Short mmCIF file of N, CA, C and O in Angstrom, two decimals:
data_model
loop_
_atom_site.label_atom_id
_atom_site.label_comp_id
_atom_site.label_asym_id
_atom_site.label_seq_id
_atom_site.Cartn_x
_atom_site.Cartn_y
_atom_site.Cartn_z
N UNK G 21 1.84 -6.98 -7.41
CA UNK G 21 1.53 -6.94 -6.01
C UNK G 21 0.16 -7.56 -5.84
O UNK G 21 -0.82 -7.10 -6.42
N UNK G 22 0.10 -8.66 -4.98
CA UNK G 22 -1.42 -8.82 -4.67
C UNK G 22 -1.89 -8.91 -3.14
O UNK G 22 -1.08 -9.44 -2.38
N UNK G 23 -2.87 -8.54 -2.70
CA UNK G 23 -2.85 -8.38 -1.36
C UNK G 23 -2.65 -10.34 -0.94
O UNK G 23 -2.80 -11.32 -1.68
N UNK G 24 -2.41 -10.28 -0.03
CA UNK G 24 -2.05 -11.97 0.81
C UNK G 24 -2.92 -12.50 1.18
O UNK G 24 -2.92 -13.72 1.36
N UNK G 25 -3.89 -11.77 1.41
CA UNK G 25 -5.22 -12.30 1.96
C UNK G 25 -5.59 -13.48 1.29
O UNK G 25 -5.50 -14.50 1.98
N UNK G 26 -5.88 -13.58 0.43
CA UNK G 26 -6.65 -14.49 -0.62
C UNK G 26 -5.42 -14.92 -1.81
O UNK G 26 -5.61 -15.54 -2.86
N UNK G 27 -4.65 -14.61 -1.49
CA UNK G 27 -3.26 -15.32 -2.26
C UNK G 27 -3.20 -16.67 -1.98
O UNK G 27 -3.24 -17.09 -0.83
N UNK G 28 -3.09 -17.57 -3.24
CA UNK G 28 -3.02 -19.04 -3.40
C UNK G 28 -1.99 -19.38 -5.35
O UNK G 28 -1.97 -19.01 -6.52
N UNK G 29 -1.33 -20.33 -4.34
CA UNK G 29 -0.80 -20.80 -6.19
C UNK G 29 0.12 -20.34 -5.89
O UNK G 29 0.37 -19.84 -4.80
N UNK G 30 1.03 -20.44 -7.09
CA UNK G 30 2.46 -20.24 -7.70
C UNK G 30 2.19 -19.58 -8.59
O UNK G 30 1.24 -19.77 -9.35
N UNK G 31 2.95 -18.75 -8.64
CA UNK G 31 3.29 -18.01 -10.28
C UNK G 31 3.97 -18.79 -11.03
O UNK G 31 4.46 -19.38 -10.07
N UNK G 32 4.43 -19.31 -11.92
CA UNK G 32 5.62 -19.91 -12.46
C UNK G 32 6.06 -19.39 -13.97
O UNK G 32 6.22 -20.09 -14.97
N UNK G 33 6.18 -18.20 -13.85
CA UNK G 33 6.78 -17.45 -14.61
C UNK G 33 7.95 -16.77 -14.66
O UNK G 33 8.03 -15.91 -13.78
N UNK G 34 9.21 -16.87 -15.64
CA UNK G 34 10.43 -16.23 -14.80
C UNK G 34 10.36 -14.26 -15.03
O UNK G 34 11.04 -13.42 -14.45
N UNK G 35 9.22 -14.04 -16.15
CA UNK G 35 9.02 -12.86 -16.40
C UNK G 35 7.95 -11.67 -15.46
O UNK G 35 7.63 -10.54 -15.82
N UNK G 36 7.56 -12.40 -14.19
CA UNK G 36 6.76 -11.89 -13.52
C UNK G 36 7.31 -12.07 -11.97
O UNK G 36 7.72 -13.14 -11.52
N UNK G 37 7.25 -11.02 -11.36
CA UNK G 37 7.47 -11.32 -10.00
C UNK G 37 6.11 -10.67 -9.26
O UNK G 37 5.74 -9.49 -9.31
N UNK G 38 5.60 -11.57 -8.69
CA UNK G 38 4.67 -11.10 -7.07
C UNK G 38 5.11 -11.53 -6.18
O UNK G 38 5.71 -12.58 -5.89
N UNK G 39 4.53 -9.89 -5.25
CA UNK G 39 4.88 -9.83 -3.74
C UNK G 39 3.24 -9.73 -3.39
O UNK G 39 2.20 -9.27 -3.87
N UNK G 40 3.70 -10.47 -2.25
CA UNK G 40 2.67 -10.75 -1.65
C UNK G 40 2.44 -9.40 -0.58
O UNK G 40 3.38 -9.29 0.21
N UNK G 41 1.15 -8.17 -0.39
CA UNK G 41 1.14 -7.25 0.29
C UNK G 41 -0.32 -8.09 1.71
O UNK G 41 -1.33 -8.64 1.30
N UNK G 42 -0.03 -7.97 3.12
CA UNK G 42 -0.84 -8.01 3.55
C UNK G 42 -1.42 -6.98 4.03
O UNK G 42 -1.43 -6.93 5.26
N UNK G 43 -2.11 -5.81 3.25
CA UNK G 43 -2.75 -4.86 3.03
C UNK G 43 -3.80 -4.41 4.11
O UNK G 43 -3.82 -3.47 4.91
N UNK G 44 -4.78 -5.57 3.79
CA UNK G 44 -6.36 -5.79 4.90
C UNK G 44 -5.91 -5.91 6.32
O UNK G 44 -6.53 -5.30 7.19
N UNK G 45 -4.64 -6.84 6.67
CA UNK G 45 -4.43 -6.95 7.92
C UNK G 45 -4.08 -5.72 8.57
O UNK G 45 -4.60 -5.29 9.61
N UNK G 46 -2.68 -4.89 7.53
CA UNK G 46 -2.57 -3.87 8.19
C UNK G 46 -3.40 -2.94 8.94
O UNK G 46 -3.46 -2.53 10.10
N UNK G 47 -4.12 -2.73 7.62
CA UNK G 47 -5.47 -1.61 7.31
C UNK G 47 -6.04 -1.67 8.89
O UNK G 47 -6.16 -0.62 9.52
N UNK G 48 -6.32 -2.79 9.40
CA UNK G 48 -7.57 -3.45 9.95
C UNK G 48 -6.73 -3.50 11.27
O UNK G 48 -7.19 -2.70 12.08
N UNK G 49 -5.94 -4.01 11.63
CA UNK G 49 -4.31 -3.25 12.96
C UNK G 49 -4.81 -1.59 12.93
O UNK G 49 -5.39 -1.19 13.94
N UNK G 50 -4.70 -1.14 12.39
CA UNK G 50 -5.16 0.47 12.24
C UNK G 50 -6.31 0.79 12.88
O UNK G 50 -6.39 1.78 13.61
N UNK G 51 -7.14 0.10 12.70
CA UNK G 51 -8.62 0.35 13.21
C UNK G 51 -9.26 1.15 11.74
O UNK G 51 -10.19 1.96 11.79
N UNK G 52 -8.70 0.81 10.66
CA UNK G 52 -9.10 1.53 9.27
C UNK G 52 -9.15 0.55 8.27
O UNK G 52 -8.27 0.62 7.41
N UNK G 53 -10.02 -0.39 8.19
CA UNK G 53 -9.99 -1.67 6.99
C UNK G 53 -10.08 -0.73 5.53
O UNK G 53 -9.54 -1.14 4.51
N UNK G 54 -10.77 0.51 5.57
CA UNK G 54 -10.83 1.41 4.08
C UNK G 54 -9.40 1.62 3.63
O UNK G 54 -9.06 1.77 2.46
N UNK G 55 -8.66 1.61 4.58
CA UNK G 55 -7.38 2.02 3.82
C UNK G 55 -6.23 1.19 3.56
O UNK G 55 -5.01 1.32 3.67
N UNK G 56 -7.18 0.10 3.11
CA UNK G 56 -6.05 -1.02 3.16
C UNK G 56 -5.59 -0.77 1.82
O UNK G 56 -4.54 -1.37 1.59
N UNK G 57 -6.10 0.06 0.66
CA UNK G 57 -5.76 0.38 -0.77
C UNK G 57 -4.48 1.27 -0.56
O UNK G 57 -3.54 1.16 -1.34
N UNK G 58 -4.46 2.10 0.44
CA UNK G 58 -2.97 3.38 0.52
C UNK G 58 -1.79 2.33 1.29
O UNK G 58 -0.64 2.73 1.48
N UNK G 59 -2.20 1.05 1.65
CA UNK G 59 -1.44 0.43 2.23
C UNK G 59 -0.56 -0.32 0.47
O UNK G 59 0.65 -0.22 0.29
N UNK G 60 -1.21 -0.78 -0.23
CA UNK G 60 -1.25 -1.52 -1.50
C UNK G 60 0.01 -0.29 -2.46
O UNK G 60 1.09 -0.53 -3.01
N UNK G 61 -0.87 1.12 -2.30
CA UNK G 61 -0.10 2.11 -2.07
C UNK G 61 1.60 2.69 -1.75
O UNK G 61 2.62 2.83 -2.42
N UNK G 62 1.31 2.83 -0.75
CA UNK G 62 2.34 2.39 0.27
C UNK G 62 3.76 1.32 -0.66
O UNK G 62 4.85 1.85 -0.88
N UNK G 63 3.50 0.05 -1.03
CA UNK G 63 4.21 -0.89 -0.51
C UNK G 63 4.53 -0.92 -2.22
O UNK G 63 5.53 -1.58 -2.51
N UNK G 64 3.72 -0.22 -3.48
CA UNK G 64 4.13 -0.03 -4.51
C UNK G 64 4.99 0.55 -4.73
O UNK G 64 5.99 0.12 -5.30
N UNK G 65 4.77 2.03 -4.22
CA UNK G 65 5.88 2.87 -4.26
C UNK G 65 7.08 2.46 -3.55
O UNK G 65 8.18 2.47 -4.11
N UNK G 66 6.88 2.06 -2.16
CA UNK G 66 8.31 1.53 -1.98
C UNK G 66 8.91 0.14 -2.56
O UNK G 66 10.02 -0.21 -2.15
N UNK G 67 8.27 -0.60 -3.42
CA UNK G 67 9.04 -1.63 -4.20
C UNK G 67 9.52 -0.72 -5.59
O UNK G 67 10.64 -0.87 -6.07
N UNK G 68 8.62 0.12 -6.09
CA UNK G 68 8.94 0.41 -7.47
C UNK G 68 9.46 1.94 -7.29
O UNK G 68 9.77 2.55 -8.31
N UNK G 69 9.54 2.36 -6.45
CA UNK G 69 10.11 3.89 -7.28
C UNK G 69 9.59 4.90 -8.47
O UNK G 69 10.17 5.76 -9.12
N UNK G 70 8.37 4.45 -8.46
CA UNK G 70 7.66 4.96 -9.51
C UNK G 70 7.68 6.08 -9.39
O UNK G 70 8.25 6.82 -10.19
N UNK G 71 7.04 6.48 -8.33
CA UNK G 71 6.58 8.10 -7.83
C UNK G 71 7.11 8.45 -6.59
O UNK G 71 6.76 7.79 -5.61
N UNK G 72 7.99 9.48 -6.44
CA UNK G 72 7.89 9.56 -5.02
C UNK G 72 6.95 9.78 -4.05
O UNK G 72 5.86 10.30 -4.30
N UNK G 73 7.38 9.32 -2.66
CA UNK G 73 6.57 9.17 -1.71
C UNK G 73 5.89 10.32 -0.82
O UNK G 73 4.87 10.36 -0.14
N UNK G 74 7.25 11.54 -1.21
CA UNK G 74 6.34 12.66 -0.75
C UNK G 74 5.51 13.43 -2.01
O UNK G 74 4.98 14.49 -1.67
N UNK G 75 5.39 13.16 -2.99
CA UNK G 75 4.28 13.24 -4.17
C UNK G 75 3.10 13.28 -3.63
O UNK G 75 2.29 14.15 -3.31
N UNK G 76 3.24 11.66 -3.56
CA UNK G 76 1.78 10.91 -3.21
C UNK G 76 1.10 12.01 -1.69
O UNK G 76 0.01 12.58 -1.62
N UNK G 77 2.56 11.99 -0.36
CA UNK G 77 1.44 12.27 0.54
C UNK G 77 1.30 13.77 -0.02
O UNK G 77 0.18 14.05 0.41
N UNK G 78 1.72 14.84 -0.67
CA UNK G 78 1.03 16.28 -1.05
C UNK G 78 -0.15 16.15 -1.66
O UNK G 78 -0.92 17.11 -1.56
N UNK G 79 -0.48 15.22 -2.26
CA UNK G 79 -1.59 14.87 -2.98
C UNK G 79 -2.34 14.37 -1.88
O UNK G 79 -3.34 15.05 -1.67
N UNK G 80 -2.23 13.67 -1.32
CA UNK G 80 -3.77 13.98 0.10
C UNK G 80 -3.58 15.10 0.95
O UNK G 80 -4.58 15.63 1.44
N UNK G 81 -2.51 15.53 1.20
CA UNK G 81 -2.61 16.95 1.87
C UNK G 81 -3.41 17.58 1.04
O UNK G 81 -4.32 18.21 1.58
N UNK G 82 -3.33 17.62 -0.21
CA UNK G 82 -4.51 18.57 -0.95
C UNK G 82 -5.95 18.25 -1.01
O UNK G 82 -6.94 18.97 -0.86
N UNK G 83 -5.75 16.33 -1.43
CA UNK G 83 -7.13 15.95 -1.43
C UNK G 83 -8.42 16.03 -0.25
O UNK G 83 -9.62 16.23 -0.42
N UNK G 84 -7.39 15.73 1.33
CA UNK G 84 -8.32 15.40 2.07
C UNK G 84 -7.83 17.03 2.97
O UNK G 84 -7.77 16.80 4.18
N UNK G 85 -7.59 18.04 2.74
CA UNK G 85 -6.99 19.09 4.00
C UNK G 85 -8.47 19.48 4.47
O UNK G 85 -8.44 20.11 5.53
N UNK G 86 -9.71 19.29 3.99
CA UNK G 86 -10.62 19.58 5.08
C UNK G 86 -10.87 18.45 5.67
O UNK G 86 -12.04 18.57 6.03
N UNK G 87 -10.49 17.39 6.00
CA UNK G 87 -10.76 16.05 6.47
C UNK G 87 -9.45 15.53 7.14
O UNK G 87 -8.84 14.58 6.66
N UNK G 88 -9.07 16.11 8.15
CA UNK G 88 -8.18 16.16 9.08
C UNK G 88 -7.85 14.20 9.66
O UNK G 88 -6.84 13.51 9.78
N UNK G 89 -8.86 14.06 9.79
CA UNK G 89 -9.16 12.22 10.30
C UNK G 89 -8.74 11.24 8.84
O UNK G 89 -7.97 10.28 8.77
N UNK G 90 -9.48 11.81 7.87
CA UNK G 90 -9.55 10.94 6.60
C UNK G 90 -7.72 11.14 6.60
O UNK G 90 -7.12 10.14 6.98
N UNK G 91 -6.98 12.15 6.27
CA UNK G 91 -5.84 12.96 5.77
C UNK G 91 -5.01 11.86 6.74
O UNK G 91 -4.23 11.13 6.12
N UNK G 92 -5.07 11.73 7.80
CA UNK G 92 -4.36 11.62 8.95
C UNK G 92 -3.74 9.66 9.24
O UNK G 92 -2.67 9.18 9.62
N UNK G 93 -5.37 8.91 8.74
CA UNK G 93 -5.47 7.81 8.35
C UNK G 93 -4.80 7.41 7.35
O UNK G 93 -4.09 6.41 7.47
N UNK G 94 -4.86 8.09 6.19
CA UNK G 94 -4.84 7.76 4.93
C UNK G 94 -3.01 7.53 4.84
O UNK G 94 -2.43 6.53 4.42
N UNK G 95 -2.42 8.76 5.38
CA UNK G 95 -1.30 8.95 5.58
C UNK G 95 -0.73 7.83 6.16
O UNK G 95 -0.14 7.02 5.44
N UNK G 96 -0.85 7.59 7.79
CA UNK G 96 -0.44 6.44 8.11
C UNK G 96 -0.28 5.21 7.26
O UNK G 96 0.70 4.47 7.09
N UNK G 97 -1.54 5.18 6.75
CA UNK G 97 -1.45 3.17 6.03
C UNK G 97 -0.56 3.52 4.56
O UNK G 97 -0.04 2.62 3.91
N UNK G 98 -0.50 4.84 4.21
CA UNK G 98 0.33 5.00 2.81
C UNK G 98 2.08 4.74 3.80
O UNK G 98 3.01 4.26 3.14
N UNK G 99 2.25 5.00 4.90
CA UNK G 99 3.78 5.09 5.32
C UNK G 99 3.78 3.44 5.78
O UNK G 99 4.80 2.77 5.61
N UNK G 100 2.91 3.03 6.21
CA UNK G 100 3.09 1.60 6.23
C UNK G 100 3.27 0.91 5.26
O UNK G 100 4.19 0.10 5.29
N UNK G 101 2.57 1.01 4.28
CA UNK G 101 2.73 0.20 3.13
C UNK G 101 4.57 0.66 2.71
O UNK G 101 5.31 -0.24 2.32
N UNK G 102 4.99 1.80 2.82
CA UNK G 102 6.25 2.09 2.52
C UNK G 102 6.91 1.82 2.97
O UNK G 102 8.01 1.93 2.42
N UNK G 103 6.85 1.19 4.46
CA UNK G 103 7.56 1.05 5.54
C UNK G 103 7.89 -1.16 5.17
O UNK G 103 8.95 -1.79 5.14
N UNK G 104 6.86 -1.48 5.04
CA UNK G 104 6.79 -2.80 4.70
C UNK G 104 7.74 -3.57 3.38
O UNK G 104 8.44 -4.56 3.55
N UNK G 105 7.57 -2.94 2.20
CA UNK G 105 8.24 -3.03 1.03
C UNK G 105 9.44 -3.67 0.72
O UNK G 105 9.65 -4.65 0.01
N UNK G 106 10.41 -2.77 1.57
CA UNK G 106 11.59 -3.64 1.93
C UNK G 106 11.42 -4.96 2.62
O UNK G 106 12.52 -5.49 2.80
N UNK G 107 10.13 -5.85 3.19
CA UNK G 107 10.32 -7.32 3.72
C UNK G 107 8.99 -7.65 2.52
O UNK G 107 8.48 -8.52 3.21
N UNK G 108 8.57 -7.62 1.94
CA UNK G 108 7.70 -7.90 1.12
C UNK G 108 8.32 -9.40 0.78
O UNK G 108 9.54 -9.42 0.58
N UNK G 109 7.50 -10.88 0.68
CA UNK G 109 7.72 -12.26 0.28
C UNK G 109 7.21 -12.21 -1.21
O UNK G 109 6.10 -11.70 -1.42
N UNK G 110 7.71 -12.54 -1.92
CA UNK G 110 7.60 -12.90 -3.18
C UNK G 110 6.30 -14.49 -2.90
O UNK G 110 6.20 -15.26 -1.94
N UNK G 111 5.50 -14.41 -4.23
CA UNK G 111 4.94 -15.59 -4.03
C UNK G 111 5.22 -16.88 -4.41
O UNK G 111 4.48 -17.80 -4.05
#
């Protein structure tokens, strides 16, 4: 995954695939450029299945539960990035 922002080139490898995430833009649509990483987030888990997605958000319910704003943000750009995944462009 690399954010799109600054994405240039070809890969030309048949053993590698990148998707291109536009992360910063989202983030920054949000009015939250910090969370353009839960967006990166976000758009991992829904390409890979690694971890589930309600994992991840119990784990800021725990991390941020006195930080109601941080918690609240963070959440959003992690469901975007999940929400995106499925149209993700290969580079």
């Amino acid at each position: 995954m690399l954010e799109s922002t600054r994405a240039r080139g070809k890969i030309d490898r048949p053993d590698v695939r990148v998707l291109l995430v536009p992360a910063v833009a989202t983030a920054d649509k949000m009015g939250a450029s910090q969370a353009a990483n839960m967006v990166m987030l976000g758009a991992y888990v829904g390409t890979t299945g690694a971890i589930s997605a309600e994992l991840v958000e119990k784990e800021l319910e725990r991390r941020f539960a006195d930080r109601a704003a941080v918690l609240s943000r963070n959440k959003q750009a992690f469901a975007e990035g999940v929400k995106m995944a499925a149209n993700l462009k290969p580079l």
